[in-house]
Coordinates of C-alpha atoms in Angstrom, one line a residue:
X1 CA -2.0 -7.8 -3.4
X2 CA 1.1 -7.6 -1.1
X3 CA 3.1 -8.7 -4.3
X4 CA 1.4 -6.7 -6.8
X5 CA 2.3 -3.6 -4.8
X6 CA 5.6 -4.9 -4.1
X7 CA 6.2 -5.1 -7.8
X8 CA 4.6 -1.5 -8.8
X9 CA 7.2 -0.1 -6.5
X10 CA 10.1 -1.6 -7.8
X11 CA 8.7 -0.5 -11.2
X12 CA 8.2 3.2 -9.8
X13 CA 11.5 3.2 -7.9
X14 CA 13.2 2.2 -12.1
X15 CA 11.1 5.1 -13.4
X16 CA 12.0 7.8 -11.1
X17 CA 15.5 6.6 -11.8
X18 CA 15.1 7.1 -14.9
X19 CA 13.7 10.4 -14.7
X20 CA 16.8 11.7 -13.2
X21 CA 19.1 10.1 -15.6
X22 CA 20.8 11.8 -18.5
X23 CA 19.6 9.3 -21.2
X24 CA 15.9 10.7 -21.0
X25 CA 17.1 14.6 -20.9
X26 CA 19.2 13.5 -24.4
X27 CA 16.3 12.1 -25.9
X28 CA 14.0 14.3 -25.3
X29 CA 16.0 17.3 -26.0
X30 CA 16.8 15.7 -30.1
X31 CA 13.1 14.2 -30.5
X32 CA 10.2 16.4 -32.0
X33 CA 7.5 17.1 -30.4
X34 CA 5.6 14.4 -31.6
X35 CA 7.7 11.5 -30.8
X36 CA 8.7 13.1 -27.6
X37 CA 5.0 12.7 -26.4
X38 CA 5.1 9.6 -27.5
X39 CA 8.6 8.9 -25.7
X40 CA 7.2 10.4 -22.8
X41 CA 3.7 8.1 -22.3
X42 CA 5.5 4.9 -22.8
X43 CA 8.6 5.8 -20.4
X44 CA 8.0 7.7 -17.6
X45 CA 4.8 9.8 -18.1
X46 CA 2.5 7.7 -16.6
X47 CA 4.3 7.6 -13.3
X48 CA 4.6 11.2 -13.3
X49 CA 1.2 11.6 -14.7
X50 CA 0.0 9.9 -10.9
X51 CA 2.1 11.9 -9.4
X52 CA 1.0 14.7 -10.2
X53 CA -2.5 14.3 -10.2
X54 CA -2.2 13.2 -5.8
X55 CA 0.1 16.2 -5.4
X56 CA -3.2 17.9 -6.9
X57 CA -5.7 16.4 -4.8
X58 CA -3.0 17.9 -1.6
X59 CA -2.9 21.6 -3.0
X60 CA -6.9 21.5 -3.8
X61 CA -6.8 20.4 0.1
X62 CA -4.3 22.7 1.8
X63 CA -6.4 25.4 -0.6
X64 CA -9.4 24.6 0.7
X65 CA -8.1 24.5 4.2
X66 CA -6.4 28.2 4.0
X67 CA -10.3 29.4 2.4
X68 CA -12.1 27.9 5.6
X69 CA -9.6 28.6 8.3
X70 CA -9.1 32.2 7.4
X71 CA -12.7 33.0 6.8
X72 CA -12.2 33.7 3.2
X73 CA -14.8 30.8 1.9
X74 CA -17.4 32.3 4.7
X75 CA -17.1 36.0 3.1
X76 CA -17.5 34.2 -0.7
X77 CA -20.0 32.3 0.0
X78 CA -22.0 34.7 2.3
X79 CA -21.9 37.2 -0.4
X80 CA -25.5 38.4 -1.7
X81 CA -24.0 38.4 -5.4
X82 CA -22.6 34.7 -4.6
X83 CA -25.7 33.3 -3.1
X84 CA -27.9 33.8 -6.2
X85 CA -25.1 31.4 -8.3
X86 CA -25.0 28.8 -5.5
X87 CA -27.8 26.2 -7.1
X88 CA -26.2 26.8 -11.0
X89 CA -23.3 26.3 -8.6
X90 CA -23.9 23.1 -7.2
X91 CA -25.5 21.9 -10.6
X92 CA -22.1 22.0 -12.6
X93 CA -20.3 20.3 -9.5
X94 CA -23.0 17.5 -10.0
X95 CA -22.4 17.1 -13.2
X96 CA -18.7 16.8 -13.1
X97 CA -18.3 14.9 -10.2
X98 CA -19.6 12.1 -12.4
X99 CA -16.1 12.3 -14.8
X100 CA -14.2 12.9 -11.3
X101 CA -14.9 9.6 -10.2
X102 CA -12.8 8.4 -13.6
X103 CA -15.4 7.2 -15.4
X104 CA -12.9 9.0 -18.8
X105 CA -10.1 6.6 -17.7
X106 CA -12.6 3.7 -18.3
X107 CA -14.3 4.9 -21.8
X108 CA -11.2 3.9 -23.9
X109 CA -11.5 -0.2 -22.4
X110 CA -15.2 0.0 -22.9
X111 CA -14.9 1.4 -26.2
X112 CA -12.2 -1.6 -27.1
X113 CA -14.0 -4.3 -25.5
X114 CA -17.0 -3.1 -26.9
X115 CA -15.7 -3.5 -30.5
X116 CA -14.2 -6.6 -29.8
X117 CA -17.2 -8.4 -27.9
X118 CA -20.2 -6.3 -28.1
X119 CA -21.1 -2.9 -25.9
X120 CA -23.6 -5.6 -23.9
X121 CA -20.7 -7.2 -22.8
X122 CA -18.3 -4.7 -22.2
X123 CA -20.9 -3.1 -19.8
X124 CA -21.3 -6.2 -18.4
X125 CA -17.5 -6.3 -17.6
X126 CA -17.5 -2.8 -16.2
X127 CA -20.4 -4.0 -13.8
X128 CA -18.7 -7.1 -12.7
X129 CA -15.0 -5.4 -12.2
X130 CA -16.7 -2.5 -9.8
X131 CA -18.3 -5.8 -7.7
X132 CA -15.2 -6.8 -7.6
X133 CA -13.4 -3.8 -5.9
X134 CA -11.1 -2.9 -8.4
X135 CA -11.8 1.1 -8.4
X136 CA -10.6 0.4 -4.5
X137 CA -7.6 -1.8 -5.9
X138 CA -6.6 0.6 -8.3
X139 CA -7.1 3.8 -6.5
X140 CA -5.1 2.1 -3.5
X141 CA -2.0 1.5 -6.0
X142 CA -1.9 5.1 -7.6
X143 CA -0.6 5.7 -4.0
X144 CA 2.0 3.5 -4.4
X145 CA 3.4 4.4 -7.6
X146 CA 3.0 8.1 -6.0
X147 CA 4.9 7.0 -3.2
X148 CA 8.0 5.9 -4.7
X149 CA 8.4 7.3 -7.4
X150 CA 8.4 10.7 -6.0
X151 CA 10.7 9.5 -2.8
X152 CA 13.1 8.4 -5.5
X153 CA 12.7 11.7 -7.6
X154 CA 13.5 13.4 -4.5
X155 CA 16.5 11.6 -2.5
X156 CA 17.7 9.0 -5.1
X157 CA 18.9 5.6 -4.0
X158 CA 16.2 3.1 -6.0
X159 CA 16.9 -0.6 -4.8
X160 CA 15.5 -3.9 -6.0
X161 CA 12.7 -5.3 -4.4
X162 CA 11.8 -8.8 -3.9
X163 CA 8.5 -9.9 -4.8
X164 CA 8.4 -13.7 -4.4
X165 CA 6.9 -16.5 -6.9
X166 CA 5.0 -18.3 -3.9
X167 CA 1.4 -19.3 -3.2
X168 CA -0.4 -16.1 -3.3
X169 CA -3.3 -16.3 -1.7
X170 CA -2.7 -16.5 1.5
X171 CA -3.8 -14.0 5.4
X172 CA -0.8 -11.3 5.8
X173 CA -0.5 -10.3 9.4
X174 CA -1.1 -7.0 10.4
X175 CA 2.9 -6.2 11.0
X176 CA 3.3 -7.6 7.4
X177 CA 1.0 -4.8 6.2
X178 CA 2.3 -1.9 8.4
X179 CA 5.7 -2.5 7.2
X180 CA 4.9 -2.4 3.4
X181 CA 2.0 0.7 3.6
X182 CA 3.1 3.0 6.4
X183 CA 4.7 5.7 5.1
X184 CA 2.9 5.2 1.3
X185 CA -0.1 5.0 2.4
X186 CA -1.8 4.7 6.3
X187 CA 0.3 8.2 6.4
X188 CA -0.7 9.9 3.7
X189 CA -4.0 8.7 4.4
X190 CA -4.8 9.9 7.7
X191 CA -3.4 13.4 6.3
X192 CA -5.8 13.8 3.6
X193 CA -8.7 12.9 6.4
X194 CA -7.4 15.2 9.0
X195 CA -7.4 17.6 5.9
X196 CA -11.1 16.3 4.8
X197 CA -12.5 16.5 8.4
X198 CA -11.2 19.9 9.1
X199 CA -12.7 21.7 6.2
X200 CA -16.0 19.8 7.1
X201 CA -16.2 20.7 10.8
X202 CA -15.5 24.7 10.5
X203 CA -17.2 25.4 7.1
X204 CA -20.6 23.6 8.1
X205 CA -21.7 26.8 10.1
X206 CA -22.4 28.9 7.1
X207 CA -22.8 26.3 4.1
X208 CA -26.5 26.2 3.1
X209 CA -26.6 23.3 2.0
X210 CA -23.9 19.7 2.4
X211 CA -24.4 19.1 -1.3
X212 CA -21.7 21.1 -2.0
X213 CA -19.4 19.5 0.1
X214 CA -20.1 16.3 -1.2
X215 CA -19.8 17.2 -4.8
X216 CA -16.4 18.5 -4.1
X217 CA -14.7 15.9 -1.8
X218 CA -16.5 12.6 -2.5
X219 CA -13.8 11.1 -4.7
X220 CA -11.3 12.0 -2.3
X221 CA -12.9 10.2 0.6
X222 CA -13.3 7.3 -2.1
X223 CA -9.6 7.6 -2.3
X224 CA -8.6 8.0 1.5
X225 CA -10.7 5.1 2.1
X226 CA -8.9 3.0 -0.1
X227 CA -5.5 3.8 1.3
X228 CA -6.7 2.9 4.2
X229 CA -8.6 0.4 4.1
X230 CA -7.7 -1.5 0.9
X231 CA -4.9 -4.1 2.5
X232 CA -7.5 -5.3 4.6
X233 CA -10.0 -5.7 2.1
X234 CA -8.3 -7.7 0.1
X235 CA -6.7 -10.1 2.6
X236 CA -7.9 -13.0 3.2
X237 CA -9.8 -13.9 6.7
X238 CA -8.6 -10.2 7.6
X239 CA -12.0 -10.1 9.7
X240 CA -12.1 -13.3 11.1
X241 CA -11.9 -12.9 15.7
X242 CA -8.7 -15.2 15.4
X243 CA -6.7 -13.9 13.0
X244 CA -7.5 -10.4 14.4
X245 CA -6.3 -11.5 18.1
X246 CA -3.0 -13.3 16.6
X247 CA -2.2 -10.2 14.7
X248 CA -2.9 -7.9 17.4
X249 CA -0.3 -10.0 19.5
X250 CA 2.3 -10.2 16.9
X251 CA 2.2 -6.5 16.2
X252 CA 2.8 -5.5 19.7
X253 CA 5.6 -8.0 19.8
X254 CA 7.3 -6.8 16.7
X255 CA 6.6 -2.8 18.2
X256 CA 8.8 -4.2 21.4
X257 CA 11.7 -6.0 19.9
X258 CA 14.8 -3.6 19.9
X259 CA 17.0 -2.9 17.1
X260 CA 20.7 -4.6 16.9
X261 CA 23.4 -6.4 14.8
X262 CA 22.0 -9.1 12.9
X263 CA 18.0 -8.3 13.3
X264 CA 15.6 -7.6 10.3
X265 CA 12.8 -5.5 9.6
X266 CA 10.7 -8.2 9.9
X267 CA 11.8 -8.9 13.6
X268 CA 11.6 -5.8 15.2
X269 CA 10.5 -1.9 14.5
X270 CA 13.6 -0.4 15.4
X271 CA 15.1 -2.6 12.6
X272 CA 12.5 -1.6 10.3
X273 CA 12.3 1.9 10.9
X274 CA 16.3 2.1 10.3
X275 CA 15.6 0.4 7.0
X276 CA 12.7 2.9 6.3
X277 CA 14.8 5.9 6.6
X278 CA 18.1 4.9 4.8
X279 CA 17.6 7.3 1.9
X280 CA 17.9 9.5 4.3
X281 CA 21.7 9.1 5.3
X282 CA 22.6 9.2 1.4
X283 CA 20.6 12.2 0.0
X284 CA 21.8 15.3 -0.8
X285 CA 21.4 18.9 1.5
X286 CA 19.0 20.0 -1.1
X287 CA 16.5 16.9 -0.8
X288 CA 17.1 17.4 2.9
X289 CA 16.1 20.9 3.0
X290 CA 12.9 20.3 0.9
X291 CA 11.7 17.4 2.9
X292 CA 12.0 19.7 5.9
X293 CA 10.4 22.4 4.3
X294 CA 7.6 20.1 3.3
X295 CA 7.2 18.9 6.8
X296 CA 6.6 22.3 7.9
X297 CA 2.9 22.1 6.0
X298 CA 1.8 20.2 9.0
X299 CA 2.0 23.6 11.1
X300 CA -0.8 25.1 9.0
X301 CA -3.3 23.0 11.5
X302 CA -2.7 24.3 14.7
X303 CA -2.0 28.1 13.4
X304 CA -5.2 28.4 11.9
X305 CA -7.3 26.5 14.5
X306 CA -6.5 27.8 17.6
X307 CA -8.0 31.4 16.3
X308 CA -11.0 29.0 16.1
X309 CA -11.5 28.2 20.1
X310 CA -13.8 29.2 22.3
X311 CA -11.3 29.8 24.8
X312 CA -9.5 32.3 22.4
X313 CA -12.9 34.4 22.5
X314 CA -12.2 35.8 18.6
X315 CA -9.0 37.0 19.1
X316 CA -6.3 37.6 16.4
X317 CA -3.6 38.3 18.4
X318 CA 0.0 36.4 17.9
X319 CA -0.2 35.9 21.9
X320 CA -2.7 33.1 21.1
X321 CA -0.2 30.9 19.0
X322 CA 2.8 31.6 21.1
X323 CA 0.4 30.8 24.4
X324 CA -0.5 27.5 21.9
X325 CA 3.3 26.3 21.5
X326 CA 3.8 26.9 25.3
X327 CA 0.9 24.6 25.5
X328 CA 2.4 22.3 23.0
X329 CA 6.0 22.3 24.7
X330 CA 4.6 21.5 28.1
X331 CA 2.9 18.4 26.7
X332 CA 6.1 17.1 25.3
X333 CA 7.8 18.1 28.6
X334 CA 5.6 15.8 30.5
X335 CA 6.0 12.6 28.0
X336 CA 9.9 13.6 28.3
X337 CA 9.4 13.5 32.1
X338 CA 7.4 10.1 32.1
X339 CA 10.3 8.6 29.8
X340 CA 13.0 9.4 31.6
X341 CA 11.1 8.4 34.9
X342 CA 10.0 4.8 33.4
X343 CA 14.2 4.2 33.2
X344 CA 15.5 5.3 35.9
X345 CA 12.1 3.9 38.2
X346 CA 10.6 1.6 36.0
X347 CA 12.4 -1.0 37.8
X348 CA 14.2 -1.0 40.9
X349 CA 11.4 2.2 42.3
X350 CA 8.2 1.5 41.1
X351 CA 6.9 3.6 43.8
X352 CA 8.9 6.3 42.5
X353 CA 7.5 5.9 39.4
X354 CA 3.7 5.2 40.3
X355 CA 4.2 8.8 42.8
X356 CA 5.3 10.3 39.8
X357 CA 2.7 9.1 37.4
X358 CA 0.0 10.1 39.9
X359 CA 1.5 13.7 40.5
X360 CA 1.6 14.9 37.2
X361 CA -2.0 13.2 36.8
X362 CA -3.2 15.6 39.2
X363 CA -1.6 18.0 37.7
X364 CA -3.0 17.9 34.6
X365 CA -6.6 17.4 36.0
X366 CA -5.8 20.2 38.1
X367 CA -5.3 23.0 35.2
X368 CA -8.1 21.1 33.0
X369 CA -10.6 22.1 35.5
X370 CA -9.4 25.0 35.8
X371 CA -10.0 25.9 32.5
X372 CA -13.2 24.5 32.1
X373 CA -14.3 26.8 35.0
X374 CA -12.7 29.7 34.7
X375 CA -11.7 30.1 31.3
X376 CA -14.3 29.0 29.3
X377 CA -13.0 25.4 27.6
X378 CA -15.1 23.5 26.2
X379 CA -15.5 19.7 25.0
X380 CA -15.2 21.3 21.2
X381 CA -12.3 22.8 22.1
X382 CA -10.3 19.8 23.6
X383 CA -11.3 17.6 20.0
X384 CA -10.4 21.1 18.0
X385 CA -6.8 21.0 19.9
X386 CA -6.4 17.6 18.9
X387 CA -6.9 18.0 15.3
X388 CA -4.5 21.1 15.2
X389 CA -2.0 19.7 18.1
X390 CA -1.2 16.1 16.3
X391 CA -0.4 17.4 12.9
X392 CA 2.3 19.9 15.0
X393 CA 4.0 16.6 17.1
X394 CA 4.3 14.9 13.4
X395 CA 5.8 17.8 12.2
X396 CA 7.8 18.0 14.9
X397 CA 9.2 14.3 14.5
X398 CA 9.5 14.1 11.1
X399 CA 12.0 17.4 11.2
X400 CA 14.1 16.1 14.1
X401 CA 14.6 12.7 12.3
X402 CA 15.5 14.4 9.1
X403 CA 18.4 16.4 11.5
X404 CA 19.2 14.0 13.3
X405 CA 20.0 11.5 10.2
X406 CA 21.3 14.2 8.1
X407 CA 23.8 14.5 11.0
X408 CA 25.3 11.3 10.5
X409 CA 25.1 11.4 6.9
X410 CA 27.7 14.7 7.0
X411 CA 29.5 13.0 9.6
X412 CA 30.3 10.1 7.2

């Protein structure tokens, strides 16, 4: 699989360079229309074609997330007029959640195996590739065709990949797998089920019925949990006590190795993360400013969820936000604090360190009970903060690497 997906990208990364290049604006300026659709599905239109149908699955999702978060889905569906169209409703979702699931994609090889073999056997086919995982396998690559071919649509820079002519089948390690599907697809992931869980948790009040939900979102959980979940799936003796425990170990030893002269992404994170980021340092102040400005999507969480706290007690005001950032800033703060403690203690003054440690434990134990008493926190509240608190310290990160590397790229 690790090969497979190794090769797709380097594929992708040719096609989004393509994309950008003169030679397909010429041609398909002088074609007609008819052989420029035909240009355009056997070049580049089936990696743009994936594109865009993930970039739809993330507007369908920040959409839905705006409707619940603002109250606008709770006023529709609460609606007397609505309420008698919710069953014909839910009846027409049924019915095309069956093509969602991209049972149209598989007609056409039915159809051709079908008249090549028989219909009995092309079903039987179908049946046997869907024991087999390979919805999971494919769904899990549309993310990484996604991946880079729009990172190389964006910022450029498309290098050769190596994919190896060894023994295939064989148990990656679990730092193998982090380095190759981080950022295309544990990432992306996790957003799409913060997104997924978030419009589950504050729209279940007033739903009448989970059907709904369900018919809407089911493929896109089918598709989260193959980004997920899909590398280790598909490796072999991923589940076995062993091979967990030696992976475990080699991760946390390839998270602790620093950076330096002479050391690879496959020896340390630093290294790796360097590597990850390099189209970065090369891109242009246009791709810069759109990956920032798409980083800035991960503020919608916390805006819209802290109007959603008990503690807030149904308050619009903007003093609830700004009293949310001060809550955010304090947080980072105290990490900054620990940090800088753990060098300059860490080692000669552990006691230091430990006094330190303990103090702002207290602290922070301190104003939690406070606020469980007195101003009216609750347990709901804590996991709510969470959800809308974590998309914020991504954002933040993500923005202050794109500075800090677009820095050194203009200092160059």
């Amino acid at each position: 699989m690790n090969q497979i997906s190794s090769f797709e990208a380097k594929v992708a990364n040719g096609n989004g360079e393509q994309t950008l290049s003169r030679d397909i604006y010429r041609l398909g300026r002088r074609f007609d229309f008819y052989r420029m659709l035909s240009f355009y599905f056997t070049t580049v239109g089936f990696y743009f074609s994936s594109m865009v149908t993930v970039l739809t699955v993330y507007v369908f999702l920040y959409g839905r997330l705006y409707l619940v978060l603002s109250g606008l889905e709770k006023s529709i569906l609460l609606d007397p007029r609505i309420q008698e169209n919710i069953e014909p409703l839910q009846n027409v979702l049924a019915s095309q959640s069956v093509f969602q699931l991209g049972l149209l994609l598989v007609l056409p090889m039915v159809m051709e195996v079908g008249l090549e073999k028989g219909f009995r056997t092309a079903l039987g086919e179908f049946i046997i590739m869907q024991l087999q995982l390979a919805s999971v396998f494919f769904t899990f690559q549309l993310g990484t065709k996604t991946h880079y071919y729009g990172r190389t649509i964006l910022h450029g820079g498309a290098k050769y990949i190596p994919t190896g002519r060894g023994f295939v089948v064989y148990h990656a390690k679990f730092a193998e797998n982090y380095r190759m599907y981080s950022r295309s697809h544990f990432v992306k992931g996790l957003e799409l089920l913060i997104l997924l869980v978030v419009y589950l948790a504050y729209g279940r009040s007033y739903r009448t019925s989970s059907s709904l939900y369900l018919f809407v979102t089911f493929s896109i959980w089918f598709m989260v949990a193959s980004w997920l979940f899909a590398p280790f799936i598909f490796n072999p003796s991923c589940f076995e006590w062993q091979k967990t425990v030696d992976d475990w170990t080699d991760w946390r030893k390839w998270m602790g190795n620093r950076g330096g002269i002479g050391m690879s992404g496959e020896q340390s994170w630093e290294a790796w993360w360097r590597s990850e980021q390099a189209h970065l340092r090369k891109t242009s102040v246009r791709a810069l400013i759109l990956e920032i400005l798409m980083s800035l999507r991960f503020l919608i969480y916390q805006y819209g969820i802290v109007y959603h706290l008990k503690i807030a007690r149904h308050s619009t005001s903007i003093l609830v936000y700004g009293l949310s950032w001060l809550v955010m800033l304090t947080v980072l703060v105290v990490l900054k604090m620990v940090s800088i403690g753990r060098q300059k203690f860490g080692t000669d003054l552990q006691l230091m360190f430990r006094i330190l440690k303990g103090i702002l434990f207290l602290g922070f134990v301190t104003v939690m009970a406070v606020l469980f008493a007195i101003g009216g926190l609750t347990i709901t509240d804590v996991l709510a903060c969470t959800l809308g608190f974590l998309p914020t310290g991504w954002c933040i990160l993500l923005v202050s690497k794109t500075l800090y590397l677009s820095t050194i790229n203009f200092e160059l």
